mmCIF file of C-alpha atoms in Angstrom:
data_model
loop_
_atom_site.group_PDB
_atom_site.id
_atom_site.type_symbol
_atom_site.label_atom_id
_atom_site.label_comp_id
_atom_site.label_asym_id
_atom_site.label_seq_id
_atom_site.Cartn_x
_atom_site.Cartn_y
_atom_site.Cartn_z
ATOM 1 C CA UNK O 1 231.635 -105.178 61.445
ATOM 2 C CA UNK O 2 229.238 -106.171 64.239
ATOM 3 C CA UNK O 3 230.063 -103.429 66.013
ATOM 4 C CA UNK O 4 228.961 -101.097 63.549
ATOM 5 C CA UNK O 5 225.629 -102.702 62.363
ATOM 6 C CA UNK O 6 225.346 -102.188 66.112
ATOM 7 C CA UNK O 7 226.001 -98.853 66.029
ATOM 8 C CA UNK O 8 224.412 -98.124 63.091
ATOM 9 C CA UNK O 9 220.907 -100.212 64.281
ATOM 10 C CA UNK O 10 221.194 -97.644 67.867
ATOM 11 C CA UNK O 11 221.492 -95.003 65.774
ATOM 12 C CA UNK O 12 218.168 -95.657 63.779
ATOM 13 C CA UNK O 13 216.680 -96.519 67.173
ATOM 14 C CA UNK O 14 217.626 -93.240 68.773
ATOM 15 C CA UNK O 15 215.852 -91.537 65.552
ATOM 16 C CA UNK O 16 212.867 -93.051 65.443
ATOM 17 C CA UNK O 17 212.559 -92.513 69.347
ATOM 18 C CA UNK O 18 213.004 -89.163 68.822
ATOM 19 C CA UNK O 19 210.385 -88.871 66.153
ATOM 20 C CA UNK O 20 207.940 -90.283 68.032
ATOM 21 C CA UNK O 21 208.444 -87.558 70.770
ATOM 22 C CA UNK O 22 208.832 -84.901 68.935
ATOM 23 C CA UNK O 23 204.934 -85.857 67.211
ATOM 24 C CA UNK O 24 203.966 -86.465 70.713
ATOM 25 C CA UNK O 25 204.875 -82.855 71.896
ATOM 26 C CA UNK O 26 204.171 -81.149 68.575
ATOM 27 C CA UNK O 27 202.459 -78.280 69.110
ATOM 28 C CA UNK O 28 198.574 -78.206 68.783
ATOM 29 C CA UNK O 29 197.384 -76.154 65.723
ATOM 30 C CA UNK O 30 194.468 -73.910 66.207
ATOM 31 C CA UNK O 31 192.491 -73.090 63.289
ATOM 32 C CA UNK O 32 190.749 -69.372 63.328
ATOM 33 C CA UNK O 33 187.979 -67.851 61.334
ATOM 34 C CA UNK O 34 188.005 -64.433 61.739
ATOM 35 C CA UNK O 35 186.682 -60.914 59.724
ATOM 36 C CA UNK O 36 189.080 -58.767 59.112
ATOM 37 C CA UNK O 37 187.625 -55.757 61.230
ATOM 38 C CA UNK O 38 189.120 -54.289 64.471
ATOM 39 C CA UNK O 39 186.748 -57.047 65.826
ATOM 40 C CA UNK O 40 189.313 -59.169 65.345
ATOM 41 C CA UNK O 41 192.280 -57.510 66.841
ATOM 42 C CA UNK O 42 192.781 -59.543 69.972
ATOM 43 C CA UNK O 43 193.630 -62.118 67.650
ATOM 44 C CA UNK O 44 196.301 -59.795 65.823
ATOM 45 C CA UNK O 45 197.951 -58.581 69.525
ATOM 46 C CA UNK O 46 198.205 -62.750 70.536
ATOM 47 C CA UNK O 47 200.157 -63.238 67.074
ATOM 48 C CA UNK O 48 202.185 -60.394 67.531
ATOM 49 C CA UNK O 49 203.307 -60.961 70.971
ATOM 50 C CA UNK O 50 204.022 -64.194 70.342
ATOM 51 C CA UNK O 51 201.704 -65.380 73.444
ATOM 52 C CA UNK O 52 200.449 -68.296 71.562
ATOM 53 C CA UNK O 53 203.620 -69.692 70.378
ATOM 54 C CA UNK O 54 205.228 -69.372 73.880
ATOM 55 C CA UNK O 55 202.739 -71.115 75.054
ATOM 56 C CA UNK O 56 203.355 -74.354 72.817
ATOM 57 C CA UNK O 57 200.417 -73.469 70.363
ATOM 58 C CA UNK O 58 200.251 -72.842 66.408
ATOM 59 C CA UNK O 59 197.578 -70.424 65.739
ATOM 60 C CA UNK O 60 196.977 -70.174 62.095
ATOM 61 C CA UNK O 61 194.344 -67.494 61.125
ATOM 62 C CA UNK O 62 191.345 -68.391 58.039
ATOM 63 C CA UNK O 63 190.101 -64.841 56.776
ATOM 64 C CA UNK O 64 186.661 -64.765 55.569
ATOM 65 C CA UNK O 65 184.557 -61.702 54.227
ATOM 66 C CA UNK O 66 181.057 -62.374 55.993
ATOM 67 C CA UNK O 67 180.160 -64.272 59.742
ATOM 68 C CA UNK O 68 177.805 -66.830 57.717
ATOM 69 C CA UNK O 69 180.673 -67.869 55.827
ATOM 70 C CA UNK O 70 183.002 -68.528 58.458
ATOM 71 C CA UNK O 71 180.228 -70.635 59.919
ATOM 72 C CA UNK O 72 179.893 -72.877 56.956
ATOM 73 C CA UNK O 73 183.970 -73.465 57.584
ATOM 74 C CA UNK O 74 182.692 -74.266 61.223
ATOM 75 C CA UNK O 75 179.899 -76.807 60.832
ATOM 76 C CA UNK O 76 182.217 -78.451 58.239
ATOM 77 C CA UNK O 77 184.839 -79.223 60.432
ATOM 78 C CA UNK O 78 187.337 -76.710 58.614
ATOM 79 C CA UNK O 79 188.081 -74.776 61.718
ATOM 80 C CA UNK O 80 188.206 -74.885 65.361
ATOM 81 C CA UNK O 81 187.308 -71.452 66.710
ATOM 82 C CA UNK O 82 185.502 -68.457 65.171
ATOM 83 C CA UNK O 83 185.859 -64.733 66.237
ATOM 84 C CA UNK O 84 183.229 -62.774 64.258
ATOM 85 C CA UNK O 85 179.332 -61.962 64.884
ATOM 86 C CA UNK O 86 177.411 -63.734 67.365
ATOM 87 C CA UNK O 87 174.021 -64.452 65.761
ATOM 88 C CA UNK O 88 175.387 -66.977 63.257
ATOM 89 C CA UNK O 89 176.033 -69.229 65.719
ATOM 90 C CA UNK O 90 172.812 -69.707 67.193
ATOM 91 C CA UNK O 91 172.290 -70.840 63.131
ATOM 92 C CA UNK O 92 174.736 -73.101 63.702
ATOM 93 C CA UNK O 93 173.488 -74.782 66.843
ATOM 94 C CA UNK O 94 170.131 -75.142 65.324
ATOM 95 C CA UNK O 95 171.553 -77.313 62.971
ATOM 96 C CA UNK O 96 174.002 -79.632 65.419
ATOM 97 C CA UNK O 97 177.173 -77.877 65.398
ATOM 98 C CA UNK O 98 178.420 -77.912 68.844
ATOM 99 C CA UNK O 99 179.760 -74.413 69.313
ATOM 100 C CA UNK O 100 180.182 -72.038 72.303
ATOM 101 C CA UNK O 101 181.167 -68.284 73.106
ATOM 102 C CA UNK O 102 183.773 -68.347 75.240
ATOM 103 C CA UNK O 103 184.598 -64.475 75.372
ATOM 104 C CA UNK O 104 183.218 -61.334 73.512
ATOM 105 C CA UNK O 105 185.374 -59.542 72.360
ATOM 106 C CA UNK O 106 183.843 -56.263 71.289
ATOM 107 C CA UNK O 107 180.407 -54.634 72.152
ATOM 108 C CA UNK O 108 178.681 -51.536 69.774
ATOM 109 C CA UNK O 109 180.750 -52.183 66.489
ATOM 110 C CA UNK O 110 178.355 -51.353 64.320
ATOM 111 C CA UNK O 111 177.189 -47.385 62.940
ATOM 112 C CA UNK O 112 175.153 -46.669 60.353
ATOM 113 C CA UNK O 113 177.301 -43.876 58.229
ATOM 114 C CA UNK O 114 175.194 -41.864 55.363
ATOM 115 C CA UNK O 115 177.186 -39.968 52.227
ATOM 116 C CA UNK O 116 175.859 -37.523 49.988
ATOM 117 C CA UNK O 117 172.271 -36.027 49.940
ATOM 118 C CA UNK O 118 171.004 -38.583 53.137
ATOM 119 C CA UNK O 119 173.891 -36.869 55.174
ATOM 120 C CA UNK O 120 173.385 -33.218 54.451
ATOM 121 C CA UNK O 121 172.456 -31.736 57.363
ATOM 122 C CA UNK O 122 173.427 -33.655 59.960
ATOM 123 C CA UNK O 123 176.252 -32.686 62.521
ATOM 124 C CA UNK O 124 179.797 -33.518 62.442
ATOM 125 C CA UNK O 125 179.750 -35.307 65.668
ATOM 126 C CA UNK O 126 176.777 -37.491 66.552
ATOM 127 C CA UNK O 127 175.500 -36.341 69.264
ATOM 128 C CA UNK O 128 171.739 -36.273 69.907
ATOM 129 C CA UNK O 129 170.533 -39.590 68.095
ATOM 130 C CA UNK O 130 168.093 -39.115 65.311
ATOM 131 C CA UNK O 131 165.130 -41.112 65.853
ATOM 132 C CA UNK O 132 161.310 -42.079 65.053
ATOM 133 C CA UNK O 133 159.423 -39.213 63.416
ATOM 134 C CA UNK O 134 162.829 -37.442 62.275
ATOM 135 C CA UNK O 135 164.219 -40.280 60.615
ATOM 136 C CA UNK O 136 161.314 -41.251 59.168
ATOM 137 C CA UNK O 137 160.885 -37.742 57.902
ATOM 138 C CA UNK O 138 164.702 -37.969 56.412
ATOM 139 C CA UNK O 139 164.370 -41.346 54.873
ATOM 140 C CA UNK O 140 160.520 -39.720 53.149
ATOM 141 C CA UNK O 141 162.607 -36.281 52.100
ATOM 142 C CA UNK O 142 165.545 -38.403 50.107
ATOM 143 C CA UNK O 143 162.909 -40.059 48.120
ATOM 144 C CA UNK O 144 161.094 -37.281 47.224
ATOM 145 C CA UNK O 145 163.929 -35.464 45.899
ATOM 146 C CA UNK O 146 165.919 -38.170 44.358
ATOM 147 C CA UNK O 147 162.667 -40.408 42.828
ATOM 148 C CA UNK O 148 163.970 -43.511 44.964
ATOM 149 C CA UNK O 149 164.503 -44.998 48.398
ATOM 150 C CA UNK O 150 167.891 -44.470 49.953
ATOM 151 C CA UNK O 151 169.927 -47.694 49.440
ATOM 152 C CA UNK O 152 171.698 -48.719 52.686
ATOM 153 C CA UNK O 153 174.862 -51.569 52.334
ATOM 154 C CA UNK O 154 175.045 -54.510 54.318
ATOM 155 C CA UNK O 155 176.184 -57.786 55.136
ATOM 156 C CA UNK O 156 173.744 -60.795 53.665
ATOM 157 C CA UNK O 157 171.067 -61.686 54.987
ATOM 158 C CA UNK O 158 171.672 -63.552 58.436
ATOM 159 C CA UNK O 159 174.285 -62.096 59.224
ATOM 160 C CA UNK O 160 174.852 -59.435 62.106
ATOM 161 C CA UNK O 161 175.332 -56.129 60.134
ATOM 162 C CA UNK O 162 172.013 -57.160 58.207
ATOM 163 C CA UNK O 163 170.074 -57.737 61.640
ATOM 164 C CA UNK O 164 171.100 -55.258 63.666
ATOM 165 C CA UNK O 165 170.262 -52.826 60.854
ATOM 166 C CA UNK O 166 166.759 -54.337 60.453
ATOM 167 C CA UNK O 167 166.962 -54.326 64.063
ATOM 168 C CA UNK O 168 167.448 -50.076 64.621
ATOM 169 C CA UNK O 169 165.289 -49.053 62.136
ATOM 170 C CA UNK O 170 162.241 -51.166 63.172
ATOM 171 C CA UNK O 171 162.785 -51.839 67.019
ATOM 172 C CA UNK O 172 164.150 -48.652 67.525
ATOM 173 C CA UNK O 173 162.280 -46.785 65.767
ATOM 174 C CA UNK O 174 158.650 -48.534 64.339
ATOM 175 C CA UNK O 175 160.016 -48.288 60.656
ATOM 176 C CA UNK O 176 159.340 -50.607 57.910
ATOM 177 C CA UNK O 177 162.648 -51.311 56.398
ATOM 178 C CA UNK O 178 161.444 -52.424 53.467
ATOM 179 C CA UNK O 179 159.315 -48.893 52.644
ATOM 180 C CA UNK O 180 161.925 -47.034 53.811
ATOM 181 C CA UNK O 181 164.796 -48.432 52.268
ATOM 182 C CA UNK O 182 166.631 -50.801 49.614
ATOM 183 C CA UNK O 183 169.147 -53.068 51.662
ATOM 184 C CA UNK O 184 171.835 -54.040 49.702
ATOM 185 C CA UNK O 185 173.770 -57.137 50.951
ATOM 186 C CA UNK O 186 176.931 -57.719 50.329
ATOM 187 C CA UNK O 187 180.154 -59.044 51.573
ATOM 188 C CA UNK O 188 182.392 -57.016 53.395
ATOM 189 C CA UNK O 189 185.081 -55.630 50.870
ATOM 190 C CA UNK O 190 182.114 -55.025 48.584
ATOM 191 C CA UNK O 191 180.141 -52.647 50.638
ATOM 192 C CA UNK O 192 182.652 -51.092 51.991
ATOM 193 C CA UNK O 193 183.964 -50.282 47.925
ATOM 194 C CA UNK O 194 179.978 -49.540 47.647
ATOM 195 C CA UNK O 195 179.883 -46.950 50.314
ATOM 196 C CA UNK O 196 183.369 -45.110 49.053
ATOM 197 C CA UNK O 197 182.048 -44.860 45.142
ATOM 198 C CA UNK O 198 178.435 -43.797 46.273
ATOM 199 C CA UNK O 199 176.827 -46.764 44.990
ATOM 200 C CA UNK O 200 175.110 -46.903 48.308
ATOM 201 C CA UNK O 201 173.410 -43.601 50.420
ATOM 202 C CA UNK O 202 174.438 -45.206 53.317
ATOM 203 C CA UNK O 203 176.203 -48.346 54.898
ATOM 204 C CA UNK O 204 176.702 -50.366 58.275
ATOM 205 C CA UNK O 205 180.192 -50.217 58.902
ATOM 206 C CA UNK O 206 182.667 -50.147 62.045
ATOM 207 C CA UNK O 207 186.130 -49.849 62.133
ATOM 208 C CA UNK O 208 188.870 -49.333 60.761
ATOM 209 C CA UNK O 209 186.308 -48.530 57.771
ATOM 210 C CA UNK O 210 184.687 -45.298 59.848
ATOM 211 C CA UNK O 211 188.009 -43.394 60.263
ATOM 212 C CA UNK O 212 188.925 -44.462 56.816
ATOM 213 C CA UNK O 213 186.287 -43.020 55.271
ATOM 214 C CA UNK O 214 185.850 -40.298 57.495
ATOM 215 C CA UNK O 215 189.503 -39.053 55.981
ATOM 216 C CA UNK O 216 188.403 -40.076 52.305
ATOM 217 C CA UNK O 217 184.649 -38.614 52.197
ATOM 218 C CA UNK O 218 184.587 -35.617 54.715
ATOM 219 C CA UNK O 219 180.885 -34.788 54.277
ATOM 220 C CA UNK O 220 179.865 -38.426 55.444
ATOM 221 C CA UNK O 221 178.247 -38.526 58.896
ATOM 222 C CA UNK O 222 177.118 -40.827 61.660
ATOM 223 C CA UNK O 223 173.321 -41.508 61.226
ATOM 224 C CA UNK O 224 173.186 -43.908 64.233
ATOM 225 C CA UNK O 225 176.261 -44.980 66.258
ATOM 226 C CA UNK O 226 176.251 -48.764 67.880
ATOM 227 C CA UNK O 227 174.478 -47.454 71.003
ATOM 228 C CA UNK O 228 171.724 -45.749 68.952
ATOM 229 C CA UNK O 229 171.557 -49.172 67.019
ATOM 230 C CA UNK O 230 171.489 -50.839 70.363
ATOM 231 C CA UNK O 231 172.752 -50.403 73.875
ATOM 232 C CA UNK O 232 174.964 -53.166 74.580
ATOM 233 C CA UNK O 233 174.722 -54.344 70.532
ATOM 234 C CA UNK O 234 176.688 -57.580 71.005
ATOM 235 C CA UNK O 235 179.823 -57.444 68.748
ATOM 236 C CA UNK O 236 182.924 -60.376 67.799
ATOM 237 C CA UNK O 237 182.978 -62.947 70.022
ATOM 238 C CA UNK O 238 185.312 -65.747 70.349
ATOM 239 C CA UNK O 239 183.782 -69.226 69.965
ATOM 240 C CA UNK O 240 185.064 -72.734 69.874
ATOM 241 C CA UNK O 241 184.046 -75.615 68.551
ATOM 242 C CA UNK O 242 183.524 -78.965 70.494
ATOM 243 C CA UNK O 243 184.954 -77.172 73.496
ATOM 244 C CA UNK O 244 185.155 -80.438 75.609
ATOM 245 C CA UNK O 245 186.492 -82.443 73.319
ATOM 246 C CA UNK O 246 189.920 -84.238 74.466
ATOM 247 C CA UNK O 247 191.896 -82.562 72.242
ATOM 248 C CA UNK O 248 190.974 -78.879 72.952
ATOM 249 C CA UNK O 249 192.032 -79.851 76.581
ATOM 250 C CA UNK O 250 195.940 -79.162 74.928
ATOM 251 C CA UNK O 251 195.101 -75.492 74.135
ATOM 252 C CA UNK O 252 191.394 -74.020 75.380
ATOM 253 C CA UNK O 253 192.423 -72.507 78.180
ATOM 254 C CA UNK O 254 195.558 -70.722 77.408
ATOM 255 C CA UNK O 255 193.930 -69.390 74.101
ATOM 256 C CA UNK O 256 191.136 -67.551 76.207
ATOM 257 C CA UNK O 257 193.497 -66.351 78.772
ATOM 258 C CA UNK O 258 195.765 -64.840 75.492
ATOM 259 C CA UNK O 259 192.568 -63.419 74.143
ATOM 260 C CA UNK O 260 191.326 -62.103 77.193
ATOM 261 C CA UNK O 261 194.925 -60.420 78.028
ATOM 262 C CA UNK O 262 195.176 -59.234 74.415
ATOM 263 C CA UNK O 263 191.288 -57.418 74.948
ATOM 264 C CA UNK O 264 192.426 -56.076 77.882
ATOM 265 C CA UNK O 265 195.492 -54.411 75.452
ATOM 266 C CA UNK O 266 193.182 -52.983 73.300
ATOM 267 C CA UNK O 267 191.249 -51.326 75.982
ATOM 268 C CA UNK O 268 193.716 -49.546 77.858
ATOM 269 C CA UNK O 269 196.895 -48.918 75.759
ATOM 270 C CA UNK O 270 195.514 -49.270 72.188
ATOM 271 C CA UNK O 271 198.461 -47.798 70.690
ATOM 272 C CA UNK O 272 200.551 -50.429 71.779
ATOM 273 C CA UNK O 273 198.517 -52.847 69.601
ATOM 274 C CA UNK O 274 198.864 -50.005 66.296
ATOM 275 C CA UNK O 275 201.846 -52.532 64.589
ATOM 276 C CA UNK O 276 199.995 -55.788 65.136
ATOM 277 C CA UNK O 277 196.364 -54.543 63.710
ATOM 278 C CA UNK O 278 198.293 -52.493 60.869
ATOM 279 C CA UNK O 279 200.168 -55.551 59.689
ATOM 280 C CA UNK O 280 196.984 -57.407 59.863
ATOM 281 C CA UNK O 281 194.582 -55.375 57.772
ATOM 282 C CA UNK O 282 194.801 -54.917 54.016
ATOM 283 C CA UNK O 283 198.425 -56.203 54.417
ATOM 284 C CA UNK O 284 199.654 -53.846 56.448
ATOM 285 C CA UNK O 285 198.070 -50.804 53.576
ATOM 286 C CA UNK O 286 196.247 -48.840 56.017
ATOM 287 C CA UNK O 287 198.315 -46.075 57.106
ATOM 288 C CA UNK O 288 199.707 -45.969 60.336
ATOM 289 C CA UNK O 289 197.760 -42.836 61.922
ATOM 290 C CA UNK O 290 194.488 -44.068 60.363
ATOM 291 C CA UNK O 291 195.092 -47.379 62.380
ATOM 292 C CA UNK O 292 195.949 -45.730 65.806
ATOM 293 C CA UNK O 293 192.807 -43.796 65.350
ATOM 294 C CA UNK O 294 190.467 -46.638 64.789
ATOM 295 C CA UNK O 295 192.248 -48.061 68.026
ATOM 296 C CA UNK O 296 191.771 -45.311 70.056
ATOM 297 C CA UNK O 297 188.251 -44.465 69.362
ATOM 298 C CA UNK O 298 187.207 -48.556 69.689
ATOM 299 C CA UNK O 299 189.230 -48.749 73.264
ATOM 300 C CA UNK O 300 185.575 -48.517 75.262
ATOM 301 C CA UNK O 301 184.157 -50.982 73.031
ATOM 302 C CA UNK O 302 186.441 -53.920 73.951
ATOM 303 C CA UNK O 303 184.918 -56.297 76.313
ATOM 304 C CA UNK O 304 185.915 -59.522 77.131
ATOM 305 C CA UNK O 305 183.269 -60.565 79.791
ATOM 306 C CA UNK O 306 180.636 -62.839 77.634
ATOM 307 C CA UNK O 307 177.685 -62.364 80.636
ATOM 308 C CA UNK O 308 177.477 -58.970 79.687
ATOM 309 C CA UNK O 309 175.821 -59.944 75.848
ATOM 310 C CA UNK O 310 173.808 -62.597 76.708
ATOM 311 C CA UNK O 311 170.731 -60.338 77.147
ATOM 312 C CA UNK O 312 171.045 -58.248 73.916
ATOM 313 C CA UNK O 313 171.713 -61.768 72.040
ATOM 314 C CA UNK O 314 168.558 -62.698 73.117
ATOM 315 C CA UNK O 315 166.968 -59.724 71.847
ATOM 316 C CA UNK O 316 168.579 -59.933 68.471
ATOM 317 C CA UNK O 317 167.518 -63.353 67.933
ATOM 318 C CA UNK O 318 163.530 -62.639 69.505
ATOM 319 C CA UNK O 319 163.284 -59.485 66.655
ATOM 320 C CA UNK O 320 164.688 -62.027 63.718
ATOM 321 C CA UNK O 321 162.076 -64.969 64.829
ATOM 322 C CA UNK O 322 159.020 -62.450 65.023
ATOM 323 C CA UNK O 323 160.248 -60.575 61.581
ATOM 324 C CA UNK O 324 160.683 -64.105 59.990
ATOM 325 C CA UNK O 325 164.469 -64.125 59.770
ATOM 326 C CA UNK O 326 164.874 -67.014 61.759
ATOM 327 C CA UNK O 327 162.919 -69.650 61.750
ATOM 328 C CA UNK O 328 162.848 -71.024 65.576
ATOM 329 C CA UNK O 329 164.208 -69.383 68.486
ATOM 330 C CA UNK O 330 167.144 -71.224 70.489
ATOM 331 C CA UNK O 331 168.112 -71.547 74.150
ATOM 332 C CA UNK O 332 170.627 -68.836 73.815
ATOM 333 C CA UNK O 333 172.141 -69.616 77.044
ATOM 334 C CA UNK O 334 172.865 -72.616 75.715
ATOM 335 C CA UNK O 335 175.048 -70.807 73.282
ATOM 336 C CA UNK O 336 177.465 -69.527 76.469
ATOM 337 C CA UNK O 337 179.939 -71.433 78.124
ATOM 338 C CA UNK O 338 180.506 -67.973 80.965
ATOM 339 C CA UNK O 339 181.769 -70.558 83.363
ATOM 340 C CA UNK O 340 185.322 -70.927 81.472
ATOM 341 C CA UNK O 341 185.975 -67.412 81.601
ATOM 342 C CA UNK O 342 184.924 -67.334 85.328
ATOM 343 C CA UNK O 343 188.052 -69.628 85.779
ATOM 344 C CA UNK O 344 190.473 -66.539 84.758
ATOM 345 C CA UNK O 345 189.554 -64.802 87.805
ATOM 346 C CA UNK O 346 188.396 -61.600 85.720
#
């Protein structure tokens, strides 16, 4: 009888020591905010290689439709890294949330695609950019003949899409956006629907969404590609929040090595990544060939290195103080941790 309460009390022990270490080597979860655009995609490549898990990490991806509201998941605590547009999170850091880029992960997203009587005309392939006098003349020719101004979809206000479209059409090219044009903001699923019914003349989109509608709406065109918009238009980033913090010291560093390795994927064998992305996006919807497409025509645009931004962040963010969309300019350096990705030996 002894014996067996004896047995019986070891046998408890051995449980409950074996509970304890299994919470003390449970793997860390990683919270991430991401839009679902090919932005994203290093994200999709680390979750479909497994790189993550292997490592002893839980990665469990938050969709939202718009950067600004993946921030407000941010400052509230709700996640604990971010891969979307950059210029939210200078926002963010005006207002005490201790976030930093860590690694871009794609430069020149953005294009500004026109449908219907603001794209007749213009060539197949963008090739010469259309600029100053000749887009102002195009923009002043679509209101005379259709009694309006051309309505162009964005994001909301604040958020990249909505700057760097601001952005072109006044710093690139001394136009008023408000006399020129209606912006429409939106959140992503919406303009994108807004652009394909031809509630909108024109849109700020990237992919998949260009070869998508390039296959549903033939006569659409390019009116400005990402470089026209701005050379070296910072993209996603990745970003983490309270990046010193004790904790993060479980998983930081093996998540930016996965996401840098997974970039480096998408840059030079894209098609490799065509499963991952596909299952990702609209649930795995988007047909197969219009995937690999997007891939292949975004491979130049992934770019890990988060130096090479940190200039065209700073112009984004001068244009929105002087315009008014911003109210105070912040130390954008401040923004960068470069030193961590240094560390990789890239």
């Amino acid at each position: 009888m002894a014996r067996s309460m004896f047995s019986r009390f070891g046998t408890y022990v051995f449980a409950a020591v074996m509970a304890l270490c299994t919470q003390a080597y449970a793997a860390p979860t990683v919270r991430v905010g991401y839009i679902p655009v090919l932005g994203s995609a290093p994200l999709f490549v680390m979750d479909g290689r497994h790189w993550l898990k292997d490592a002893g990490i839980d990665m469990q991806l938050i969709r939202f439709q718009s950067g600004p509201q993946a921030i407000q998941a941010l400052a509230a605590g709700k996640i604990d890294a971010y891969v979307a547009g950059v210029l939210p999170l200078l926002q963010a850091r005006a207002h005490g949330v201790n976030v930093k880029v860590v690694a871009s992960a794609a430069i020149e997203e953005l294009e500004v695609m026109a449908n219907g009587p603001l794209a007749q005309g213009l060539p197949e392939t963008a090739s010469q950019p259309m600029e100053g006098a000749a887009l102002k003349q195009r923009f002043d020719d679509f209101a005379r003949t259709n009694g309006r101004k051309a309505k162009i979809g964005a994001q909301p206000l604040g958020s990249v899409p909505d700057s760097m479209l601001r952005y072109w059409l006044k710093a690139r090219n001394d136009l008023d956006p408000a006399q020129v044009a209606e912006i429409v903001g939106v959140d992503l699923d919406a303009e994108q629907q807004a652009f394909l019914a031809g509630a909108v003349d024109a849109a700020v989109l990237r992919e998949p969404t260009l070869t998508l509608v390039r296959h549903r709406l033939p006569q659409a065109r390019i009116l400005a590609t990402g470089h026209d918009m701005m050379p070296g238009q910072p993209g996603s980033v990745l970003a983490i929040l309270n990046e010193d913090a004790p904790d993060r010291a479980e998983w930081k560093e093996k998540f930016l090595a996965a996401f840098v390795r997974a970039t480096d994927l998408l840059s030079h064998s894209p098609d490799e990544a065509v499963p991952y992305v596909r299952s990702a996006l609209a649930g795995g919807m988007l047909p197969q060939a219009i995937v690999q497409e997007s891939l292949r025509a975004s491979a130049s645009h992934y770019v890990s290195d988060p130096s090479i931004i940190v200039d065209s962040v700073s112009k984004l963010q001068d244009f929105e103080v002087q315009n008014g969309l911003l109210h105070t300019a912040q130390p954008v350096a401040d923004l960068f941790d470069l030193e961590s990705y240094r560390r990789l030996g890239k």
